[in-house]
Short mmCIF file of C-alpha atoms in Angstrom, two decimals:
data_model
loop_
_atom_site.label_atom_id
_atom_site.label_comp_id
_atom_site.label_asym_id
_atom_site.label_seq_id
_atom_site.Cartn_x
_atom_site.Cartn_y
_atom_site.Cartn_z
CA MET N 1 -0.21 -0.12 0.14
CA ILE N 2 2.80 2.33 0.87
CA MET N 3 4.56 1.63 -2.43
CA MET N 4 1.27 2.24 -4.20
CA ARG N 5 0.88 5.54 -2.63
CA GLY N 6 4.49 6.58 -3.39
CA TRP N 7 3.77 5.58 -7.06
CA ILE N 8 0.71 7.60 -7.41
CA LEU N 9 2.37 10.51 -5.67
CA SER N 10 5.10 10.26 -8.25
CA MET N 11 2.83 10.23 -10.91
CA MET N 12 0.99 13.26 -9.54
CA LEU N 13 4.17 15.13 -9.37
CA ILE N 14 5.09 14.24 -13.06
CA ALA N 15 1.69 15.28 -14.12
CA ALA N 16 2.33 18.53 -12.26
CA CYS N 17 5.46 19.29 -13.96
CA LYS N 18 4.26 18.61 -17.43
CA GLN N 19 1.35 20.84 -16.48
CA GLN N 20 3.74 23.49 -15.56
CA ASP N 21 5.81 23.38 -18.67
CA VAL N 22 2.78 24.52 -20.66
CA SER N 23 1.54 27.12 -18.20
CA GLU N 24 2.75 30.68 -17.66
CA HIS N 25 6.65 31.25 -16.97
CA ILE N 26 7.78 34.50 -15.06
CA LEU N 27 10.31 36.29 -16.85
CA SER N 28 10.89 39.51 -14.87
CA ASN N 29 12.64 39.96 -11.59
CA LYS N 30 10.89 39.34 -8.51
CA GLY N 31 9.76 42.51 -6.47
CA LYS N 32 9.93 44.73 -9.44
CA ASP N 33 7.13 46.32 -11.55
CA ALA N 34 7.67 45.05 -15.13
CA SER N 35 5.64 45.58 -18.09
CA CYS N 36 5.91 46.58 -22.05
CA ALA N 37 6.88 43.10 -23.23
CA HIS N 38 8.16 42.79 -26.95
CA ILE N 39 9.59 39.70 -28.83
CA THR N 40 12.25 39.74 -31.53
CA GLY N 41 15.05 37.42 -32.53
CA THR N 42 18.85 37.26 -33.04
CA ALA N 43 20.48 36.94 -36.35
CA ASP N 44 21.32 33.41 -35.28
CA GLY N 45 17.67 32.31 -34.75
CA LYS N 46 17.44 32.59 -31.04
CA THR N 47 14.28 34.23 -29.63
CA VAL N 48 14.43 37.52 -27.26
CA ILE N 49 11.83 39.02 -25.17
CA SER N 50 12.60 42.58 -23.67
CA TRP N 51 10.54 44.58 -21.07
CA ILE N 52 10.75 47.43 -18.71
CA GLU N 53 11.28 47.13 -14.85
CA THR N 54 10.79 49.80 -12.21
CA GLU N 55 11.02 49.88 -8.67
CA LYS N 56 7.76 49.95 -6.93
CA GLY N 57 6.08 53.18 -7.00
CA ALA N 58 8.73 54.57 -9.62
CA GLU N 59 7.63 56.28 -13.00
CA THR N 60 10.56 55.23 -14.96
CA GLY N 61 12.95 52.31 -15.22
CA MET N 62 15.54 50.24 -17.14
CA LEU N 63 15.16 47.87 -19.91
CA TYR N 64 15.94 43.87 -19.51
CA TYR N 65 15.79 41.15 -21.85
CA ALA N 66 15.93 37.47 -22.09
CA VAL N 67 17.52 35.09 -24.79
CA SER N 68 16.27 31.46 -25.25
CA ALA N 69 17.68 29.04 -27.86
CA ASN N 70 15.56 25.96 -26.80
CA ASP N 71 12.43 27.17 -25.07
CA THR N 72 14.02 28.16 -21.91
CA PHE N 73 15.01 31.53 -21.30
CA SER N 74 18.18 33.08 -19.76
CA ALA N 75 17.97 35.23 -16.55
CA PRO N 76 17.14 38.92 -17.22
CA LEU N 77 19.90 40.65 -18.76
CA PRO N 78 20.00 44.62 -18.32
CA VAL N 79 20.51 47.17 -21.02
CA THR N 80 22.78 48.98 -18.44
CA THR N 81 22.74 52.38 -20.09
CA SER N 82 18.86 52.47 -20.42
CA THR N 83 17.94 54.78 -17.51
CA GLY N 84 14.64 56.67 -17.25
CA VAL N 85 12.69 54.42 -19.56
CA LEU N 86 9.13 55.54 -19.46
CA PRO N 87 6.77 52.45 -19.19
CA HIS N 88 4.03 52.62 -22.01
CA ALA N 89 2.74 49.66 -23.40
CA GLU N 90 1.83 51.12 -26.74
CA ASN N 91 5.14 52.87 -26.93
CA MET N 92 7.28 49.79 -25.82
CA PRO N 93 10.93 49.53 -26.03
CA LYS N 94 12.11 47.48 -29.00
CA MET N 95 15.34 45.54 -29.74
CA VAL N 96 16.80 44.58 -33.06
CA PHE N 97 20.08 42.38 -33.49
CA LYS N 98 21.94 42.92 -36.64
CA PRO N 99 23.87 40.48 -38.44
CA ASP N 100 27.12 42.15 -38.11
CA GLY N 101 26.70 41.61 -34.15
CA GLU N 102 25.39 44.85 -33.14
CA VAL N 103 22.35 45.22 -30.98
CA ILE N 104 20.09 48.30 -30.82
CA ALA N 105 17.71 48.92 -27.91
CA MET N 106 15.14 51.77 -28.60
CA TYR N 107 12.90 53.22 -25.98
CA GLY N 108 11.08 56.37 -24.87
CA VAL N 109 11.69 58.91 -22.14
CA GLU N 110 9.78 62.03 -20.89
CA GLN N 111 10.67 65.39 -22.76
CA ASN N 112 9.03 67.79 -20.02
CA ASP N 113 8.53 70.42 -22.85
CA ALA N 114 6.42 73.25 -21.98
CA ARG N 115 5.13 73.35 -25.64
CA ASN N 116 3.31 69.75 -25.19
CA LYS N 117 3.40 68.44 -21.56
CA TYR N 118 2.71 64.89 -23.25
CA ALA N 119 5.82 65.25 -25.28
CA GLY N 120 8.19 62.47 -25.30
CA ARG N 121 11.86 61.73 -26.65
CA VAL N 122 13.07 58.54 -28.45
CA LEU N 123 16.62 57.34 -27.34
CA TYR N 124 18.64 54.22 -28.35
CA THR N 125 21.66 52.58 -27.23
CA ARG N 126 23.85 50.18 -28.99
CA SER N 127 25.90 47.37 -28.21
CA PRO N 128 28.88 46.50 -30.51
CA ASP N 129 29.48 43.05 -28.84
CA GLY N 130 26.15 41.38 -28.92
CA GLY N 131 24.97 42.87 -25.52
CA LYS N 132 28.19 42.47 -23.39
CA THR N 133 28.47 46.34 -23.11
CA TRP N 134 26.26 48.99 -24.01
CA LEU N 135 27.31 52.67 -25.29
CA THR N 136 25.81 55.97 -24.05
CA PRO N 137 22.46 56.59 -25.22
CA GLN N 138 21.81 58.98 -28.28
CA SER N 139 18.72 60.59 -29.53
CA LEU N 140 17.02 59.46 -32.39
CA VAL N 141 16.61 62.99 -33.62
CA ALA N 142 19.24 65.66 -33.86
CA ASP N 143 16.94 68.52 -35.31
CA THR N 144 16.10 70.84 -32.02
CA GLY N 145 12.83 71.58 -33.95
CA SER N 146 11.74 68.03 -32.75
CA TYR N 147 10.58 68.22 -29.40
CA ASP N 148 8.14 65.36 -29.35
CA GLN N 149 8.98 61.64 -30.63
CA ARG N 150 6.99 58.87 -29.87
CA TYR N 151 5.36 55.65 -31.11
CA PHE N 152 8.15 54.15 -32.97
CA ASP N 153 9.06 50.66 -34.40
CA MET N 154 12.07 49.09 -35.89
CA THR N 155 13.12 46.19 -38.29
CA ILE N 156 16.14 44.81 -39.88
CA LEU N 157 16.43 45.11 -43.53
CA PRO N 158 17.56 42.75 -46.32
CA ASN N 159 21.01 44.44 -46.41
CA GLY N 160 21.67 43.90 -42.63
CA GLU N 161 20.97 47.56 -41.67
CA ALA N 162 18.27 48.55 -39.33
CA ALA N 163 15.44 50.97 -40.14
CA ALA N 164 13.18 52.76 -37.75
CA ILE N 165 9.77 54.58 -37.87
CA TRP N 166 8.34 57.31 -35.42
CA LEU N 167 5.86 60.04 -35.06
CA ASP N 168 7.40 63.48 -34.89
CA ASN N 169 5.81 66.92 -33.83
CA ARG N 170 7.51 68.54 -37.25
CA LYS N 171 5.03 69.14 -40.03
CA HIS N 172 4.28 71.86 -42.69
CA THR N 173 0.52 71.85 -41.98
CA ASN N 174 -1.88 73.41 -39.28
CA ASP N 175 -3.96 70.16 -39.50
CA GLU N 176 -4.10 67.92 -36.39
CA GLY N 177 -1.64 64.99 -36.33
CA SER N 178 1.93 64.11 -36.22
CA THR N 179 4.55 63.42 -39.05
CA LEU N 180 5.69 59.63 -39.60
CA TYR N 181 9.46 59.76 -40.25
CA TYR N 182 11.87 56.89 -41.47
CA ALA N 183 15.59 56.47 -40.98
CA VAL N 184 18.24 53.69 -41.41
CA THR N 185 21.63 52.71 -39.76
CA ASP N 186 24.75 53.74 -41.45
CA GLY N 187 27.07 50.74 -40.37
CA HIS N 188 27.94 51.37 -36.75
CA ASP N 189 27.22 54.89 -37.01
CA GLY N 190 23.58 55.02 -35.73
CA PHE N 191 20.46 56.19 -37.49
CA LYS N 192 20.87 58.45 -40.55
CA GLN N 193 19.21 60.00 -43.40
CA GLU N 194 15.91 60.62 -41.80
CA LYS N 195 12.86 61.40 -43.91
CA PRO N 196 9.05 62.15 -43.63
CA LEU N 197 6.66 59.96 -45.13
CA ALA N 198 3.29 61.14 -44.03
CA GLU N 199 1.66 63.93 -42.14
CA THR N 200 -1.65 64.06 -40.03
CA VAL N 201 -0.85 60.74 -38.46
CA CYS N 202 -2.86 59.95 -35.24
CA GLN N 203 -0.62 60.86 -32.53
CA CYS N 204 -1.24 58.25 -29.81
CA CYS N 205 -1.13 55.00 -31.57
CA ARG N 206 1.42 52.48 -32.03
CA THR N 207 2.90 52.34 -35.69
CA ALA N 208 4.18 49.10 -37.31
CA LEU N 209 7.28 48.45 -39.41
CA TYR N 210 7.94 45.10 -41.08
CA THR N 211 10.17 43.40 -43.64
CA ASP N 212 8.71 40.58 -45.41
CA THR N 213 10.38 37.31 -46.75
CA LYS N 214 10.47 38.96 -50.31
CA GLY N 215 12.51 42.01 -48.82
CA ASP N 216 9.44 44.67 -49.02
CA ILE N 217 9.28 47.06 -46.31
CA HIS N 218 5.83 47.62 -45.08
CA ILE N 219 4.50 50.36 -42.88
CA ALA N 220 1.07 50.62 -41.01
CA PHE N 221 -0.47 53.49 -38.96
CA ARG N 222 -3.51 55.14 -37.84
CA ASP N 223 -4.17 58.22 -40.32
CA ILE N 224 -6.29 61.18 -39.37
CA ILE N 225 -8.57 61.53 -42.80
CA ASN N 226 -10.44 64.72 -43.74
CA ASP N 227 -9.45 65.98 -40.09
CA SER N 228 -11.89 63.55 -38.08
CA ILE N 229 -11.63 59.97 -39.49
CA ARG N 230 -9.21 57.82 -37.73
CA ASP N 231 -8.61 54.58 -39.96
CA MET N 232 -5.76 52.30 -40.45
CA VAL N 233 -3.39 52.75 -43.55
CA HIS N 234 -0.75 50.88 -45.23
CA MET N 235 2.37 51.64 -47.22
CA VAL N 236 4.95 49.57 -48.90
CA SER N 237 8.37 50.01 -50.41
CA THR N 238 9.80 47.33 -53.05
CA ASP N 239 13.09 49.28 -53.55
CA GLY N 240 14.85 48.86 -50.28
CA GLY N 241 13.24 52.03 -48.62
CA ALA N 242 14.15 54.42 -51.27
CA SER N 243 10.62 55.25 -52.00
CA PHE N 244 7.23 54.03 -50.50
CA SER N 245 3.91 53.67 -52.17
CA THR N 246 0.96 56.11 -51.21
CA HIS N 247 -0.75 55.02 -48.10
CA SER N 248 -3.85 53.55 -48.59
CA ARG N 249 -6.89 52.51 -46.03
CA ILE N 250 -6.94 48.65 -45.33
CA SER N 251 -10.48 49.18 -44.42
CA ALA N 252 -12.84 52.25 -44.89
CA ASP N 253 -14.03 52.08 -41.36
CA ASN N 254 -14.78 55.82 -41.13
CA TRP N 255 -14.29 55.96 -37.55
CA VAL N 256 -14.89 59.47 -36.76
CA VAL N 257 -13.48 60.33 -33.28
CA ARG N 258 -11.93 63.39 -31.57
CA GLY N 259 -9.38 61.73 -29.27
CA CYS N 260 -6.73 59.11 -28.85
CA PRO N 261 -7.55 55.36 -29.45
CA HIS N 262 -4.02 54.28 -28.03
CA THR N 263 -4.23 51.00 -30.00
CA GLY N 264 -2.30 50.53 -33.24
CA PRO N 265 -2.10 47.98 -36.14
CA ALA N 266 -0.27 44.70 -36.60
CA MET N 267 0.63 43.07 -39.75
CA VAL N 268 2.31 40.01 -41.15
CA ARG N 269 2.98 38.21 -44.50
CA ASN N 270 3.00 34.48 -45.27
CA GLY N 271 3.19 32.99 -48.59
CA THR N 272 -0.21 33.86 -50.14
CA ALA N 273 -1.10 37.55 -48.47
CA MET N 274 -0.31 40.41 -46.27
CA HIS N 275 -2.36 39.95 -43.07
CA PHE N 276 -3.75 42.83 -40.68
CA ALA N 277 -5.37 43.15 -37.55
CA TRP N 278 -6.44 46.29 -35.84
CA PHE N 279 -8.97 47.87 -33.55
CA THR N 280 -11.65 50.22 -34.37
CA MET N 281 -15.27 51.64 -33.52
CA GLY N 282 -16.10 52.56 -37.03
CA GLY N 283 -18.51 49.85 -38.78
CA GLY N 284 -18.31 47.67 -35.57
CA GLN N 285 -16.32 47.74 -32.51
CA GLY N 286 -13.50 45.61 -31.50
CA VAL N 287 -10.50 43.63 -33.26
CA PHE N 288 -11.00 43.21 -36.93
CA TYR N 289 -8.90 41.41 -39.64
CA CYS N 290 -8.24 41.73 -43.43
CA ARG N 291 -5.66 40.74 -46.02
CA SER N 292 -4.14 41.74 -49.11
CA LEU N 293 -3.35 39.43 -51.89
CA ASP N 294 -1.62 41.89 -54.04
CA ASN N 295 0.78 43.55 -51.82
CA GLY N 296 -1.36 46.36 -50.77
CA LYS N 297 -3.19 47.31 -53.81
CA THR N 298 -6.64 45.95 -52.71
CA TYR N 299 -7.78 44.57 -49.35
CA THR N 300 -10.46 42.03 -48.43
CA GLN N 301 -13.41 42.95 -46.60
CA LYS N 302 -12.73 43.34 -42.86
CA GLU N 303 -13.89 40.50 -40.53
CA PRO N 304 -14.53 40.72 -36.60
CA VAL N 305 -12.20 38.69 -34.51
CA SER N 306 -13.31 38.81 -31.04
CA THR N 307 -16.82 38.89 -30.08
CA ALA N 308 -15.81 41.44 -26.95
CA PRO N 309 -16.70 44.78 -28.07
CA MET N 310 -13.64 46.50 -26.31
CA ALA N 311 -10.91 44.01 -27.40
CA LYS N 312 -8.01 45.79 -28.25
CA HIS N 313 -4.02 45.84 -28.84
CA PRO N 314 -3.89 43.04 -31.33
CA GLN N 315 -0.74 41.57 -32.52
CA ILE N 316 -0.39 39.05 -35.36
CA THR N 317 2.45 36.31 -36.55
CA ALA N 318 2.64 33.89 -39.35
CA LEU N 319 3.34 30.04 -38.67
CA GLY N 320 5.09 29.44 -41.90
CA ASP N 321 2.91 29.51 -45.02
CA LYS N 322 0.04 27.37 -43.19
CA SER N 323 -1.60 29.84 -40.89
CA VAL N 324 -1.62 33.04 -39.07
CA MET N 325 -2.42 33.72 -35.48
CA MET N 326 -3.60 36.98 -33.69
CA VAL N 327 -3.84 37.81 -29.93
CA TRP N 328 -5.44 40.62 -28.18
CA ASP N 329 -6.66 41.75 -24.69
CA GLU N 330 -10.20 42.28 -23.72
CA PRO N 331 -11.88 43.41 -20.56
CA VAL N 332 -14.20 40.68 -18.61
CA LYS N 333 -16.49 41.51 -15.78
CA VAL N 334 -16.06 39.48 -12.45
CA VAL N 335 -18.71 40.35 -9.80
CA ASN N 336 -18.31 43.88 -9.64
CA ASN N 337 -14.84 44.68 -11.12
CA PHE N 338 -13.26 44.28 -14.50
CA ASN N 339 -10.19 42.02 -15.16
CA TYR N 340 -8.57 41.64 -18.49
CA ARG N 341 -7.90 38.39 -20.28
CA ILE N 342 -5.95 37.36 -23.56
CA GLY N 343 -7.80 35.97 -26.49
CA PHE N 344 -6.30 34.33 -29.64
CA GLN N 345 -7.69 33.35 -33.18
CA LYS N 346 -5.97 31.30 -35.55
CA ARG N 347 -6.78 31.44 -39.29
CA ASN N 348 -5.45 29.34 -42.19
CA LYS N 349 -3.47 30.91 -45.22
CA GLU N 350 -6.83 31.80 -46.70
CA GLY N 351 -8.01 33.76 -43.82
CA GLU N 352 -10.61 31.35 -42.85
CA VAL N 353 -11.17 30.83 -38.88
CA LEU N 354 -9.58 27.46 -37.71
CA GLU N 355 -9.82 28.31 -33.88
CA THR N 356 -10.78 30.96 -31.40
CA GLY N 357 -10.15 31.04 -27.70
CA LEU N 358 -8.71 32.48 -24.39
CA LEU N 359 -5.18 31.93 -23.18
CA THR N 360 -5.88 33.42 -19.84
CA SER N 361 -8.60 33.12 -17.22
CA ASP N 362 -11.32 35.41 -16.24
CA SER N 363 -9.70 35.54 -12.78
CA SER N 364 -6.36 36.96 -13.96
CA TYR N 365 -5.46 40.58 -14.96
CA SER N 366 -3.41 40.10 -18.23
CA THR N 367 -2.91 42.69 -21.09
CA PHE N 368 -0.69 43.90 -24.04
CA PRO N 369 0.31 40.32 -25.45
CA VAL N 370 2.98 40.12 -28.02
CA ILE N 371 3.30 37.07 -30.14
CA LYS N 372 5.87 35.44 -32.36
CA ALA N 373 5.76 31.87 -34.46
CA MET N 374 8.21 29.16 -33.29
CA ASP N 375 7.45 27.14 -36.26
CA ASP N 376 4.39 26.34 -38.34
CA SER N 377 2.48 24.89 -35.53
CA ARG N 378 3.64 26.67 -32.48
CA VAL N 379 3.75 30.32 -30.91
CA LEU N 380 5.31 32.08 -28.08
CA VAL N 381 3.16 34.75 -26.47
CA ALA N 382 4.32 37.16 -23.68
CA TYR N 383 2.31 39.56 -21.74
CA THR N 384 2.11 41.76 -18.56
CA LYS N 385 0.19 40.27 -15.69
CA LYS N 386 -0.94 41.61 -12.59
CA ALA N 387 0.58 39.71 -9.46
CA GLY N 388 -0.57 41.58 -6.19
CA GLU N 389 0.27 45.18 -6.10
CA LEU N 390 2.94 44.52 -8.73
CA GLU N 391 2.92 43.46 -12.54
CA GLU N 392 5.17 40.93 -14.11
CA VAL N 393 6.15 39.98 -17.65
CA VAL N 394 5.15 36.36 -18.35
CA TYR N 395 5.32 34.05 -21.30
CA ARG N 396 3.69 30.81 -22.36
CA PHE N 397 3.62 28.59 -25.62
CA LYS N 398 0.50 27.84 -27.58
#
C-alpha cells in the first residue's frame, strides 16, 4: 500500500511538472514592476523577449531582456545604459539584432517640454558586442525643432541595416496629427538620412514597421483623414526604402473620433498574402482582420475577430505558410470588477477561422500580449500580468 501511494504521488508530481511546462513562466525579476513586453530574434535564430522594470512606485525604469535557444530563457539581462525609460505599453521599447553583431535598443523617455506636456523623446543605445557592453544612449532625432517623438518601431532590412519609424511633431501643416518619419542605420554610426513619409498621423497609436520574406518594407499606422476619421492605412516599399507607395486604407471604417484610441495596427506576411489586425469603433467595434493578396493594392472586406466589443491591442504572426495567429486583450466583468484576459484566433492561409479561444482566465488581469511563431504549429506569447500590487512579464507557448 505504501509503495502504491508513493507511485501515485510520483505520477501526480510528474503530471504537475508537465502541466507547468505549458503554463505561464515568469520572466521579470521578483519584487519589481514589469511591463511592456516585446518579442524579437537574433541573427542566428534565438528568441528574445524584452521588457521594462521599475522599482515599486517609480515612474521610470530600465530595459531588460532574456534570450532563448531551446524554449528556456536566460536570466534577465539589463541594458545597462537605459535609464529613465518610461513604461508605456503602446510605446514599448524595441530591440533589433543586426547580422554584424550589433544590438540596438530603442525606448522612450519624458521630454518635459512646455509646448506639449505629453511630449516624449526617443533614445537608443547600441551594443557593438552582442549585448556584453552598451554605449551611451543617443537621441534618435538631432533636429532641435523636434521636441516630441513617440510610437516608434524598428526592423532589420535585407541588407543587414536597421530601419526605424516614429511619430514627430515637425510638420508643414496646421492640421491635427504628427508626421511619420523613417531613418536607417549607416554601419555602426547609428540612424541617418531621416525623411518624412506622411503627415496628419494619429498622435497616440502604435506604428508598425515590417520587412517581409521578399524584402519589401511595410508600414502601417492610424491616419487622420479629412480632419476627423481615424482609420488604419498601409504603405510599402519595394526598393529597399528608397521610396514608398502612397498610403491607402486597409478598411474604410470611417471611425470619427476626436481623441486618442491608444491601440495600433499589426501585420505579417505568409506565402499568399499580407494579413492585418487592428482595433476600430467604426462600422463595428473591437478587433478586426483583413488581408491583401496584391501587396497592398487592394484589401479584403474586414472581418470581426473577437466578440468582446472592447477587445484591443492586437498582434499577429505567421506560422510558416500554413496559418496566422492573432492575440489581443479584452475586459471581462467578474462580480463588480473588471479584469483583463488574453484572447487568440488562428486562421488558415486563406484567412478562414480555424480556432478562437482564450489564453488566460477571467480571474487574472493580463494585458498587452505580443506573439511570435516558433515554427509552423506553435507560437510564443508574452504579456503583462498583475501579481498583487505589482505587475510581472510572463510568457507561454501555444
